[in-house]
Short mmCIF file of C-alpha atoms in Angstrom, two decimals:
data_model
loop_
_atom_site.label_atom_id
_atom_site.label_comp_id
_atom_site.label_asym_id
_atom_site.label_seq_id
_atom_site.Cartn_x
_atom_site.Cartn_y
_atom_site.Cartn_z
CA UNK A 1492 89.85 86.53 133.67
CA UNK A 1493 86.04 86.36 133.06
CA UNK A 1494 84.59 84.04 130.02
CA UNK A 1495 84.01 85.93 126.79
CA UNK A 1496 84.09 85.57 123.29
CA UNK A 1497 87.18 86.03 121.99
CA UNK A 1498 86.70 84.88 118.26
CA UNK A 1499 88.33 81.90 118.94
CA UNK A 1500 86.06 80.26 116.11
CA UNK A 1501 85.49 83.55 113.72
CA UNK A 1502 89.29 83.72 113.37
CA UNK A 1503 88.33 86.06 109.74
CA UNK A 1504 87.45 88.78 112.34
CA UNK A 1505 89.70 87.80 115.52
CA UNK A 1506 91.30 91.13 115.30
CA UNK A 1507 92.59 93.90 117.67
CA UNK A 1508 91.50 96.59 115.31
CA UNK A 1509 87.62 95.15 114.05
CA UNK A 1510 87.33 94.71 118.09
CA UNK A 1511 87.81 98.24 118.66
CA UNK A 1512 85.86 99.38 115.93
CA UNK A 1513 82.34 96.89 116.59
CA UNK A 1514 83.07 95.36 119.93
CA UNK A 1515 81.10 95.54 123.22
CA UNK A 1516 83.50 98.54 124.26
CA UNK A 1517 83.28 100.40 121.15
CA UNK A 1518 78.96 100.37 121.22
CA UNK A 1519 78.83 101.52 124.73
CA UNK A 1520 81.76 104.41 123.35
CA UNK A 1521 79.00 104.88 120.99
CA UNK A 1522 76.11 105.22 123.05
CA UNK A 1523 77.74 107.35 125.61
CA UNK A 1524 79.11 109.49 122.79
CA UNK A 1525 75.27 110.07 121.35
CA UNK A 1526 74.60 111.15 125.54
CA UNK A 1527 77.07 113.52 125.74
CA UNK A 1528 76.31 114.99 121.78
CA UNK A 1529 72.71 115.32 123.08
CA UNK A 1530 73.53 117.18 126.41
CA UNK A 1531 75.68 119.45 124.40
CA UNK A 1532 72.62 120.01 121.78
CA UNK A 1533 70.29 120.90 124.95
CA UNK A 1534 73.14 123.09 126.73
CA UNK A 1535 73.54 125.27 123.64
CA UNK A 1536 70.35 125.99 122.36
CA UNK A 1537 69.89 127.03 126.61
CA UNK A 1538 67.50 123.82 127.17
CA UNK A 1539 70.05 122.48 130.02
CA UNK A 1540 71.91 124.40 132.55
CA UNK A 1541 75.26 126.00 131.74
CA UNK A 1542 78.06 124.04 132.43
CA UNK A 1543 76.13 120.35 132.09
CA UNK A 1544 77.53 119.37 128.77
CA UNK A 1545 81.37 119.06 130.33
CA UNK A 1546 79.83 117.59 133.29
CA UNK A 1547 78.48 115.13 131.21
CA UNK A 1548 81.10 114.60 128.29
CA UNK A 1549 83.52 114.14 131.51
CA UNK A 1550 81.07 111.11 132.88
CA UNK A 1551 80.94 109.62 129.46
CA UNK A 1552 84.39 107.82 129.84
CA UNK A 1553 83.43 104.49 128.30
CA UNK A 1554 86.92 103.12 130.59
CA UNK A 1555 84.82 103.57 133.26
CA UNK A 1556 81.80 101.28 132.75
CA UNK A 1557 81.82 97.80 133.04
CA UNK A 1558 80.53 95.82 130.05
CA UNK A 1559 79.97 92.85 131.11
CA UNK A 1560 77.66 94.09 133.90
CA UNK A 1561 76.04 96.02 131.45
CA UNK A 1562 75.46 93.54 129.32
CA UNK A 1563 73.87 90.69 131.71
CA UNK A 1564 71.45 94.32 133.27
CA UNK A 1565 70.63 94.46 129.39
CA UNK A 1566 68.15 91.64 129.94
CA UNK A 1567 66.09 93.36 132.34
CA UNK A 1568 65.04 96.30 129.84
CA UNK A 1569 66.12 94.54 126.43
CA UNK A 1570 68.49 96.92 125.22
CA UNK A 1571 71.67 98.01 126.61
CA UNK A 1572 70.41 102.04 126.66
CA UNK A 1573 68.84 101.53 129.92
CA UNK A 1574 71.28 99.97 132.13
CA UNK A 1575 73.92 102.34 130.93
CA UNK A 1576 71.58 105.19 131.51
CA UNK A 1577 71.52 104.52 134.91
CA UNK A 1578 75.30 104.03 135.56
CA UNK A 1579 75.59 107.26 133.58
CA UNK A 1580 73.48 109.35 135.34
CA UNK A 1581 74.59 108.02 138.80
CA UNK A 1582 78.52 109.10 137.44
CA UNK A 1583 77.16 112.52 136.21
CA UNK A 1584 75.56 113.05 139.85
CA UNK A 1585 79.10 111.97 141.38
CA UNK A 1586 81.18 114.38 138.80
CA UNK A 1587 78.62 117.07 139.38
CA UNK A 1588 80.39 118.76 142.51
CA UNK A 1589 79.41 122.42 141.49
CA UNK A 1590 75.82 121.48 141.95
CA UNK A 1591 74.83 122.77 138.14
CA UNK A 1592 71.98 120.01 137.62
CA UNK A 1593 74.05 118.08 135.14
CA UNK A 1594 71.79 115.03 135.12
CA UNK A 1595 68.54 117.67 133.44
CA UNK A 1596 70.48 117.20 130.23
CA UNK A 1597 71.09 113.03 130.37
CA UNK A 1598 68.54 111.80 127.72
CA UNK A 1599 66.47 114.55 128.54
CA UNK A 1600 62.90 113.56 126.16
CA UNK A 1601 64.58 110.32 123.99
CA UNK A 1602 64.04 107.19 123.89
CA UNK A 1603 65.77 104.41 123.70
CA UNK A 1604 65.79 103.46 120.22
CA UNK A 1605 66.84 107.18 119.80
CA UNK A 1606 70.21 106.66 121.14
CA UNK A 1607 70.87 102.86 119.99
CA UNK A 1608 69.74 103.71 116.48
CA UNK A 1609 71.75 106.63 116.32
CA UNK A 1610 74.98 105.19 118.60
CA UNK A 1611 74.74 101.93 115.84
CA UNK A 1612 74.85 104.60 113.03
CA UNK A 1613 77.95 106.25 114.74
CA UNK A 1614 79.49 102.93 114.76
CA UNK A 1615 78.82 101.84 111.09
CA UNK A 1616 80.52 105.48 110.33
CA UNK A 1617 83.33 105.10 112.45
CA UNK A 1618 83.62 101.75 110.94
CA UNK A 1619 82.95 101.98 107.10
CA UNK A 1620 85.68 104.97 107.52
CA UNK A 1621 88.29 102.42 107.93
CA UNK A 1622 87.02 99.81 105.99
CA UNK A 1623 87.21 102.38 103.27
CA UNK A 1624 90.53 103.08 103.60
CA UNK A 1625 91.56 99.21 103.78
CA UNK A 1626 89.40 99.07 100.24
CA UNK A 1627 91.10 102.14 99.13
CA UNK A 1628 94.61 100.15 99.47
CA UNK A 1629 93.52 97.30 98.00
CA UNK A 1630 92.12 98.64 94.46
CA UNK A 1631 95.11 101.05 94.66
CA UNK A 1632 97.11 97.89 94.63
CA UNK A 1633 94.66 95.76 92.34
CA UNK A 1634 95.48 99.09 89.97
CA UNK A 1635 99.26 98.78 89.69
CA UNK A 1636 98.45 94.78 88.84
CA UNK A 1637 96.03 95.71 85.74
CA UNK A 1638 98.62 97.91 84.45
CA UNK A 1639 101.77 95.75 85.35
CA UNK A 1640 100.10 92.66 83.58
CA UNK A 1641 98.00 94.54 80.61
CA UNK A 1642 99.40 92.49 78.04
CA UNK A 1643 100.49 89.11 79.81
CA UNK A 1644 98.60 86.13 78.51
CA UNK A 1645 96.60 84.00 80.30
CA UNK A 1646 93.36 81.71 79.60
CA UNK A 1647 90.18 82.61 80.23
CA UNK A 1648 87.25 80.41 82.20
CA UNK A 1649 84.02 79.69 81.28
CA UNK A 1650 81.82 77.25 83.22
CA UNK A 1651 85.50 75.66 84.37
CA UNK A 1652 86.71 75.34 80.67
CA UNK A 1653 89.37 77.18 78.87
CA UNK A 1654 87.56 79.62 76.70
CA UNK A 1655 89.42 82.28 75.11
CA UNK A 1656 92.94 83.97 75.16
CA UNK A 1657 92.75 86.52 78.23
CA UNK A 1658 95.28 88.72 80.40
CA UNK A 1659 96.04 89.18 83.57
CA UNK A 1660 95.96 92.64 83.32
CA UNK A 1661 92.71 92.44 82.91
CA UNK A 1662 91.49 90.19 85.41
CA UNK A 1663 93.32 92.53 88.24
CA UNK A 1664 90.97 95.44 86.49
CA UNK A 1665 87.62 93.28 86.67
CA UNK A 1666 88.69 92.58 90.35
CA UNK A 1667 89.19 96.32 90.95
CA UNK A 1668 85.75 97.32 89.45
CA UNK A 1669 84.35 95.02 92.12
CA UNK A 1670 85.83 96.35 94.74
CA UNK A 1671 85.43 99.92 93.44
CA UNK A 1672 82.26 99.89 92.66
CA UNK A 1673 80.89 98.24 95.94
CA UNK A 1674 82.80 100.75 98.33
CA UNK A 1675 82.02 103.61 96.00
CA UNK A 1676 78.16 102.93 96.83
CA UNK A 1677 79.49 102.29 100.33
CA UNK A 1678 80.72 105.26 100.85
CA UNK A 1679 77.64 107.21 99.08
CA UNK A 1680 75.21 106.09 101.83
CA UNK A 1681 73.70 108.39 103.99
CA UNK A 1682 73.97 107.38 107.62
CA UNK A 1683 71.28 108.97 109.55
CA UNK A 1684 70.59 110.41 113.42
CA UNK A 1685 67.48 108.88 114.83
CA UNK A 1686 65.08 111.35 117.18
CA UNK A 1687 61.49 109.99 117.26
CA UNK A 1688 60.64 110.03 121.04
CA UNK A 1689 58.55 107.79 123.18
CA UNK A 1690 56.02 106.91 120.19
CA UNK A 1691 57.71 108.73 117.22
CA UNK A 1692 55.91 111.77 117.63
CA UNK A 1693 58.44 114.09 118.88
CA UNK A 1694 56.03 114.60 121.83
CA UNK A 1695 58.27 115.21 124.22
CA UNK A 1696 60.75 117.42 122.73
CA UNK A 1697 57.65 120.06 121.55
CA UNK A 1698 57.26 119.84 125.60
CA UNK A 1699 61.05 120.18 125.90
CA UNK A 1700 61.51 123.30 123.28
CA UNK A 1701 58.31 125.31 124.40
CA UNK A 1702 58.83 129.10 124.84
CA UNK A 1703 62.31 128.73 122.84
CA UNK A 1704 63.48 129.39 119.55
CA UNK A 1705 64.49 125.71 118.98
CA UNK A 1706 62.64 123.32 118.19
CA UNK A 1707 62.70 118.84 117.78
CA UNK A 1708 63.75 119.34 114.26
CA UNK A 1709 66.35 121.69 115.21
CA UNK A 1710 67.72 120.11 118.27
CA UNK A 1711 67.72 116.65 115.63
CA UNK A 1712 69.50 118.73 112.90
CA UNK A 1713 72.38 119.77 115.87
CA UNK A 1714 72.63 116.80 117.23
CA UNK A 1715 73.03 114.64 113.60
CA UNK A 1716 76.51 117.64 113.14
CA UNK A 1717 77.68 116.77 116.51
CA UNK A 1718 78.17 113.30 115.74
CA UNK A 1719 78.71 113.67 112.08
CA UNK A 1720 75.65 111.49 110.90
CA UNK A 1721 73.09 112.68 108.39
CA UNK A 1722 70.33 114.96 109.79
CA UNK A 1723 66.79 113.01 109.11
CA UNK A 1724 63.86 114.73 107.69
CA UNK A 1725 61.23 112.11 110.25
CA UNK A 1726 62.04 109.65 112.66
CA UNK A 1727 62.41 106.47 110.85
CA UNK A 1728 62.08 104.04 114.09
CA UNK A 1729 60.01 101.54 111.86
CA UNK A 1730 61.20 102.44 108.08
CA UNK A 1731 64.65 100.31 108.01
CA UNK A 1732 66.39 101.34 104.87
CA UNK A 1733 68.82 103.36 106.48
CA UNK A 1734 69.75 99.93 107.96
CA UNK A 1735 69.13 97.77 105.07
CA UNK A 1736 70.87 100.07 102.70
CA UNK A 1737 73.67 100.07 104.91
CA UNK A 1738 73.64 95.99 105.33
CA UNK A 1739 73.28 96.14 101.38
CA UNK A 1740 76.20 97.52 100.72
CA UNK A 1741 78.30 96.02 103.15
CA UNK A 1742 77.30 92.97 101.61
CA UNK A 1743 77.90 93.71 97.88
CA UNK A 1744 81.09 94.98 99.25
CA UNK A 1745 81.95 91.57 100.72
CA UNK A 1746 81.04 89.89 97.37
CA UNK A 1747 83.43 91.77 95.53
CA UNK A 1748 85.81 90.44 98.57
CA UNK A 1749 84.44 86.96 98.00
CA UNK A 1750 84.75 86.85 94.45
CA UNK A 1751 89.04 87.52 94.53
CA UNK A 1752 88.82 84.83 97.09
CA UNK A 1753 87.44 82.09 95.07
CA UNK A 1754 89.70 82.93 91.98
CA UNK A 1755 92.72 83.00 94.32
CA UNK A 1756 91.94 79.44 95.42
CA UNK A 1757 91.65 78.23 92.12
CA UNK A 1758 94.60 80.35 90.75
CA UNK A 1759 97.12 79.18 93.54
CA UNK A 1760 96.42 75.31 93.39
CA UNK A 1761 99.38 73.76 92.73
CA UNK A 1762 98.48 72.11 89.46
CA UNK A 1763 97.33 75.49 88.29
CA UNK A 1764 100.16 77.71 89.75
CA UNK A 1765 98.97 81.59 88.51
CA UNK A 1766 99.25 83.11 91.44
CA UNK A 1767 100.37 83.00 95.51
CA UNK A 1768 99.32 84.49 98.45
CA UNK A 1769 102.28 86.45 99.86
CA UNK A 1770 104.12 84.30 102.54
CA UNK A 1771 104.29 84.80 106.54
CA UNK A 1772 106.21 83.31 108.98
CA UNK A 1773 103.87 80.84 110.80
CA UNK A 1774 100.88 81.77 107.81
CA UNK A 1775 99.36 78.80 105.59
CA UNK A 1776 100.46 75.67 108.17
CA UNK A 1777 98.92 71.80 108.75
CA UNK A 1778 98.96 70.64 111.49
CA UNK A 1779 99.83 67.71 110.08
CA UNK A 1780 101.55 68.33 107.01
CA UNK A 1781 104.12 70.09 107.19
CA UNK A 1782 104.83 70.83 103.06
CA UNK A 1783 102.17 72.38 103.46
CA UNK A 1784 101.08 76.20 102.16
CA UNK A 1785 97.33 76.92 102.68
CA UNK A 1786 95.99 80.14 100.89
CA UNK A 1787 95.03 81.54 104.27
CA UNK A 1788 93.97 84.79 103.52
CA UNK A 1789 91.51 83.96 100.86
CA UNK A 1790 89.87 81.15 103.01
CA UNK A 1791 89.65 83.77 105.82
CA UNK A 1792 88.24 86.22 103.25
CA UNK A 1793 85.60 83.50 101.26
CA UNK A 1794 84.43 82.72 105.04
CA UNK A 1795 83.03 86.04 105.28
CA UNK A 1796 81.67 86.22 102.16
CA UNK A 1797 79.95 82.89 102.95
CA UNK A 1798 78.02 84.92 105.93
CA UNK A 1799 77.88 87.95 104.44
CA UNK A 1800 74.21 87.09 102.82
CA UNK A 1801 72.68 85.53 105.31
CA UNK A 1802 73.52 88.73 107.84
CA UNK A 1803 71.85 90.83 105.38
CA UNK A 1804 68.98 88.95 104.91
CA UNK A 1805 68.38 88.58 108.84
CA UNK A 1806 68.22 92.85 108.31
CA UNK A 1807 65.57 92.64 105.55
CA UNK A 1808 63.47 89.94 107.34
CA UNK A 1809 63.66 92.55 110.30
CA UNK A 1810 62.37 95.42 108.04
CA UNK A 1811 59.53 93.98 106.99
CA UNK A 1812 58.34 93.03 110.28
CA UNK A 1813 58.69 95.84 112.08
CA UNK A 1814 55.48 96.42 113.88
CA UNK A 1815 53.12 98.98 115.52
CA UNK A 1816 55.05 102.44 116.19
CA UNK A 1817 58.50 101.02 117.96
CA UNK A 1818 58.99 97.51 117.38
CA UNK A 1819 58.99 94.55 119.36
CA UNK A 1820 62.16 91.44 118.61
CA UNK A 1821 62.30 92.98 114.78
CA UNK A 1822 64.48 95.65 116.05
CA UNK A 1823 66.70 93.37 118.26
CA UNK A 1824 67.78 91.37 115.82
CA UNK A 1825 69.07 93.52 113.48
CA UNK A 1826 72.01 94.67 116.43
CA UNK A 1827 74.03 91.72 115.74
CA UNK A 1828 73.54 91.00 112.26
CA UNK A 1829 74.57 94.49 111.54
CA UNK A 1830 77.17 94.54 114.15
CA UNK A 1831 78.64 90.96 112.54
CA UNK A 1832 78.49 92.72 108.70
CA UNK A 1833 80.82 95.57 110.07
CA UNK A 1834 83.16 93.17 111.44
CA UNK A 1835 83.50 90.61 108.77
CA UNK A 1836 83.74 93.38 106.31
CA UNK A 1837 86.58 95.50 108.33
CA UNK A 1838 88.12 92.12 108.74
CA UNK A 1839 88.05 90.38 105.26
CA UNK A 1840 89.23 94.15 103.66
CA UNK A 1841 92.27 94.09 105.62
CA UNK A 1842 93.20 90.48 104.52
CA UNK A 1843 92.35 91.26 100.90
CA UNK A 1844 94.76 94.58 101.33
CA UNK A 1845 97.51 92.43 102.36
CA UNK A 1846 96.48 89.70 99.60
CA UNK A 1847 96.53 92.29 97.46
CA UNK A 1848 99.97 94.31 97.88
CA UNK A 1849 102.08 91.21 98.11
CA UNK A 1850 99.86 88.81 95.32
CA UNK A 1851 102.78 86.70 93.80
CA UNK A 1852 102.37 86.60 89.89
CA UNK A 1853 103.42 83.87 87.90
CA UNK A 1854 103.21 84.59 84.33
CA UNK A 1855 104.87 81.35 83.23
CA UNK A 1856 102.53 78.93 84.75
CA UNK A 1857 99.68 81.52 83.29
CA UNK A 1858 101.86 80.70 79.45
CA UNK A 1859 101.74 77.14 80.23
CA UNK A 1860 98.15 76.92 81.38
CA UNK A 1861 97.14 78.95 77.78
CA UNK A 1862 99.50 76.29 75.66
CA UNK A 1863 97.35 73.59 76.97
CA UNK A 1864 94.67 74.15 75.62
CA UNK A 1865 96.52 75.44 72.18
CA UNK A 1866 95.16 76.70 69.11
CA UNK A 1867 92.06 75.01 69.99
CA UNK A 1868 91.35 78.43 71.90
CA UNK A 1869 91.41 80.65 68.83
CA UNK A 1870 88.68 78.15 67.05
CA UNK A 1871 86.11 81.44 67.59
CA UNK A 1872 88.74 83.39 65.97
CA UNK A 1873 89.45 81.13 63.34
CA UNK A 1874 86.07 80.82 62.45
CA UNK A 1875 84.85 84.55 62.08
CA UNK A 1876 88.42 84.92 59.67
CA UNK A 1877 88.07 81.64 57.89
CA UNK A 1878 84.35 80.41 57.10
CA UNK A 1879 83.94 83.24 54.65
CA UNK A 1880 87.17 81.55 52.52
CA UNK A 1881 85.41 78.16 52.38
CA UNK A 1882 81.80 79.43 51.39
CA UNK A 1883 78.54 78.04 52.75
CA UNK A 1884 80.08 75.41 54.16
CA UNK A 1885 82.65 77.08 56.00
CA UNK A 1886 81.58 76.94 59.46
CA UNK A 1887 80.48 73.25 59.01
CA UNK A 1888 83.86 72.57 57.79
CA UNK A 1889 85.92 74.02 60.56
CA UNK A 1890 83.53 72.40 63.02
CA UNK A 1891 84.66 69.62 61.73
CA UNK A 1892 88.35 69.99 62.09
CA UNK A 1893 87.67 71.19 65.90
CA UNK A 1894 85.43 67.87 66.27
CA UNK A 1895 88.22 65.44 64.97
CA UNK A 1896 90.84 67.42 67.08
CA UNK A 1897 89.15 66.82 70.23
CA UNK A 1898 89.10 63.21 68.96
CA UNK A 1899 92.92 63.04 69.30
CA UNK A 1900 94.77 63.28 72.92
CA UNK A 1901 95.36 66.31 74.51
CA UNK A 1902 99.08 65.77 73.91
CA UNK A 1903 98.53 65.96 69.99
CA UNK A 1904 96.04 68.29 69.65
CA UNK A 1905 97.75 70.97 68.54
CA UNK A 1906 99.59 69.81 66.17
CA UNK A 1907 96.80 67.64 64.30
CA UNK A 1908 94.27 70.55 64.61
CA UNK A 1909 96.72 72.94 62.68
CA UNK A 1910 97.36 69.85 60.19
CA UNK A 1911 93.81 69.89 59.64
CA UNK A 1912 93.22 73.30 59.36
CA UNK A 1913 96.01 73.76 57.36
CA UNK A 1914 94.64 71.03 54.73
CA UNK A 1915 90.71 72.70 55.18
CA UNK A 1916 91.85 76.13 54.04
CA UNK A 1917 94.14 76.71 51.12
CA UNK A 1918 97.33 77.85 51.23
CA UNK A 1919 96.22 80.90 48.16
CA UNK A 1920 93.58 81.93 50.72
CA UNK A 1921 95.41 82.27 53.37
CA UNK A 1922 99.06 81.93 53.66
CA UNK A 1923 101.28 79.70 56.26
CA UNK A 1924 102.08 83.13 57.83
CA UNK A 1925 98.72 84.36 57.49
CA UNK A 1926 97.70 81.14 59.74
CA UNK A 1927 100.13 81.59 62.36
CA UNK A 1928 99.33 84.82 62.82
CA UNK A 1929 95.66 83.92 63.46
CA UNK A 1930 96.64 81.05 66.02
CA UNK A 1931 98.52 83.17 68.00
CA UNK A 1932 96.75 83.82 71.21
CA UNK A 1933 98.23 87.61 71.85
CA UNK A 1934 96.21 88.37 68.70
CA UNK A 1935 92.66 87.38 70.51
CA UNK A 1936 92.17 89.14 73.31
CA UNK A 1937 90.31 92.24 71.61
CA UNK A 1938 89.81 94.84 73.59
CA UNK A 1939 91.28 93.44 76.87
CA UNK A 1940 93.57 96.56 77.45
CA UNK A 1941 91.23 99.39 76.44
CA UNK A 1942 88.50 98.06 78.92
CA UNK A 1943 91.03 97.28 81.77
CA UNK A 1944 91.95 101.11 80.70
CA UNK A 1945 88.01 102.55 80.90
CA UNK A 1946 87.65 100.73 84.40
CA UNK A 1947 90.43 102.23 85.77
CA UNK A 1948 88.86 105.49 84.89
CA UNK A 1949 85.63 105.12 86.02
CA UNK A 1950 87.15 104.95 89.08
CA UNK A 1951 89.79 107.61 89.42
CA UNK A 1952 89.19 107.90 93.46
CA UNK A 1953 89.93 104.03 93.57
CA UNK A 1954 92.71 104.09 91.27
CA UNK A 1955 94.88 106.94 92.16
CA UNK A 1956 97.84 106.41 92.80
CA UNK A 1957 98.78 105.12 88.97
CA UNK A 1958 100.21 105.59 86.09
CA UNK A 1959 97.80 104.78 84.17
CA UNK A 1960 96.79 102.62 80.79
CA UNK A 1961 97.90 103.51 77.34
CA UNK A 1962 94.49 103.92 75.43
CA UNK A 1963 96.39 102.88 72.39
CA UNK A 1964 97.07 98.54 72.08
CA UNK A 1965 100.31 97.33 71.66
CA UNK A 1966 99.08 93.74 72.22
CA UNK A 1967 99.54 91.34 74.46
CA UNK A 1968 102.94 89.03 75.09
CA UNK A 1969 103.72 85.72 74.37
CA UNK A 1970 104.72 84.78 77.80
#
C-alpha cells in the first residue's frame, strides 16, 4: 500500500462519497472527461477524423491511469494537464488499431488552463449536485421541525442572556432560511466552460476552424453542452468570479451549516438539555470517559465552518493577483482551496442531514429553561401594556420593580417581582387576571408563527415536502 492522505486528521470530510466526488481520481475523471467532450466537439463539426471521438472516449478510462504517477510528473509542467496528456495520447495511439488518426483530436488547439478550468468546473457541478440534494434533505427536515414545534415555548438569546419568550418552531424556520437561502444562490450560479487558447486569443482555434462553418465560439458553445457547464461569452483565464462566486457561495452555504452547529452545542449541554444529536452505535465516545456523549456531528460540522473562510479568501487573494494574460502561482492556488470548499461542504451537508432527520427535541427542558428566567422575561411586555396606567412615571416605576427584582435571588424572583408589580399597578387598572394573562410567556412571542410561516414560503423548493403553517395564530403552549 503506497502513503497517501487518507483524512486521517480532516475526519469532517473522511468520506467514501466526498472522495469520489473531489478526490485525486475524480479530477483526473474530470479532465479526461473535458478530452474526450472536446474530441467529440472537433469530430462533429468534421474538424477530426471520423471515428476519433470513440477512440478517444474509449482511452479516457480514468481506471486506467495511475494517480499517483501523475501526480509526482505534475511537478515537471505544474499542472496535472500535461502529464495526463501524454499518458492519454500514448493510450489513444495503443486503442487506435483501425489507423483513423485518433490522437488529431486530443487537445487539438487548448491549453492547459482550458481543460483544468473547465475539468474543475465539471467537478464543482458534479459536486454542488449532491451537495444540493444533501441540503435539500436537511431543510426538508428542518421544515417538518418549524411546523411540529410552531407553538412550543422556549427562551430566546441575546448576547448569552435570556431575552424574550421564543419557540422552537421558529428557531427550526430561521435555521431553514439559512440553509435555503445559501443553496438557493448555490444552485443559481452559473458554472462556466473555459476556451481561451495559448494566450487567450482563440488563436489557434481561428487556425483550427478555417475553411469551415464552425468557428472558436461555436466549438466553445458545443463543448460547454457536452459537459453540461455554462457556455462563456470570452475566455475568462484571468477574470476569477466564476471561481470566486462559486467559493462564495460554498462558503455562505457552510455558514448556514456552521451556524446550526454552534446552537446545537449550546442546546445539547447537559445543563441546558433542548436538544440531542441522534445516537449511533460507537458515535459521541471518550476515550477516557466512558459516560460520555459528545455532539459529534455538530463538532464535525463547526470544523468546517471554521475553514470554510479562510478557503475562500485564499480564492479572492488569487483573483486579484492574477497576472499578465495566463497567470503564474495565482492560478495554482486556487486548485486546492476550491477543491477543499467542495469537500468540506459535501461533507458537513451530509452530517447536518443526518443531524437534522433524527434532532431529539426536548420541549420540557426548553419549559424549564423559560421558567428560569420567569416573568422577568415579559418586563418589555409589561412595560408597553402598563406605563401608560401609571402616567409619566410609568416606565420609571416599572424599572424600578425589575431593578429591586434582580436584587433578590434567582430562586425568588418571580414571586417578589409579581408582588411588586402587583402593588405598582392597581388592581382597578388592571385586574389579577388581567396580570396573569400579561406574564404568561405564550402571550409574547408576536408574530413567531406567521414569520416561521412566510419563510417556509419563500422557499417552497426547500420546503416541499410539508404540510405547511396555519397563517392564522393559535398561540403558543405552555410546555
Amino acid at each position: 500500500m503506497t502513503n497517501g492522505d487518507f483524512g486521517l486528521l480532516s475526519p469532517v470530510s473522511a468520506s467514501p462519497t466526498v472522495a469520489a466526488l473531489t478526490g485525486d481520481r475524480a479530477v483526473i475523471t474530470a479532465i479526461l472527461d473535458v478530452e474526450a467532450s472536446w474530441a467529440a466537439v472537433l469530430e462533429e463539426a468534421g474538424l477530426a477524423p471520423a471515428g476519433s471521438a470513440a477512440v478517444v472516449a474509449e482511452a479516457a478510462d480514468a481506471g486506467s491511469y495511475d494517480v499517483l504517477s501523475v501526480a509526482e510528473r505534475a511537478q515537471g509542467g505544474g499542472n496535472p494537464v500535461i502529464p495526463l496528456l501524454g499518458d492519454l495520447r500514448a493510450r489513444v495511439r495503443e486503442l487506435d488499431t483501425a489507423g483513423v488518426g485518433a490522437n488529431s483530436a486530443v487537445h487539438t488547439s487548448l491549453t492547459s488552463q482550458d481543460v483544468l478550468d473547465s475539468a474543475l468546473m465539471l467537478l464543482a457541478s458534479r459536486t454542488v449536485t449532491a451537495l444540493l440534494a444533501e441540503a435539500k434533505g436537511t431543510t426538508t427536515a428542518l421544515a417538518t421541525l418549524a411546523e411540529q414545534y410552531a407553538d412550543t415555548l422556549c427562551v430566546g438569546r441575546s448576547l448569552t442572556q435570556h431575552a424574550l419568550p421564543y419557540t422552537f418552531g421558529l428557531k427550526a424556520a430561521q435555521w431553514f432560511q439559512g440553509v435555503a437561502a445559501a443553496a438557493e444562490r448555490l444552485e443559481s450560479l452559473e458554472l462556466p466552460v473555459q476556451f481561451g487558447g495559448a494566450g487567450g486569443t482563440l488563436a489557434s482555434g481561428t487556425k483550427l476552424t478555417a475553411g469551415s462553418a464552425a468557428t472558436p465560439f461555436t466549438l466553445a458553445d458545443a463543448l460547454a453542452a457536452a459537459l453540461g457547464l455554462a457556455p462563456a461569452p470570452a475566455p475568462w483565464h484571468t477574470n476569477r468570479l466564476a471561481i470566486t462566486a462559486l467559493g462564495d457561495g460554498l462558503a455562505a452555504l457552510i455558514d448556514s451549516f456552521g451556524k446550526i452547529a454552534a446552537d446545537l452545542l449550546f442546546l445539547s449541554r447537559p445543563e441546558v438539555g433542548e436538544l440531542g444529536e441522534p445516537l449511533a452505535a460507537g458515535r459521541g465516545v471518550s476515550s477516557a470517559m466512558p459516560q460520555k456523549q459528545n455532539p459529534v456531528l455538530s463538532v464535525l460540522i463547526r470544523s468546517a465552518a471554521l475553514q470554510a473562510p479562510g478557503l475562500a479568501s485564499q480564492l479572492h487573494i488569487a483573483a486579484a493577483t492574477f497576472n499578465d494574460e495566463r497567470p503564474d502561482g495565482a492560478w495554482h492556488s486556487e486548485w486546492p482551496a476550491l477543491r477543499q470548499l467542495l469537500a468540506l461542504a459535501m461533507a458537513a451537508a451530509g452530517h447536518l442531514r443526518e443531524l437534522a432527520e433524527g434532532l431529539r427535541v426536548f420541549p420540557d427542558a426548553m419549559r424549564r429553561n423559560l421558567d428560569i428566567s420567569g416573568p422577568l422575561l415579559l418586563s418589555e411586555g409589561v412595560v408597553a401594556a402598563v406605563a401608560p396606567l401609571l402616567g409619566e412615571e410609568g416606565k420609571q416605576k416599572l424599572q424600578a420593580v425589575v431593578d429591586e427584582t434582580l436584587k433578590a435571588p434567582a430562586a425568588e424572583q418571580t414571586r417578589i417581582y409579581t408582588k411588586l408589580l402587583r402593588e405598582t399597578v392597581p388592581a382597578d387598572q388592571l385586574s389579577d387576571a388581567g396580570l396573569e394573562a400579561l406574564l404568561d410567556p405564550a402571550s409574547y412571542v408576536g408574530e413567531a408563527r406567521e414569520i416561521s410561516r412566510r419563510i417556509l414560503a419563500a422557499y417552497p423548493h426547500f420546503a416541499a415536502p410539508t404540510k405547511g403553517i396555519e397563517a392564522s395564530s393559535k398561540g403558543a403552549t405552555r410546555g
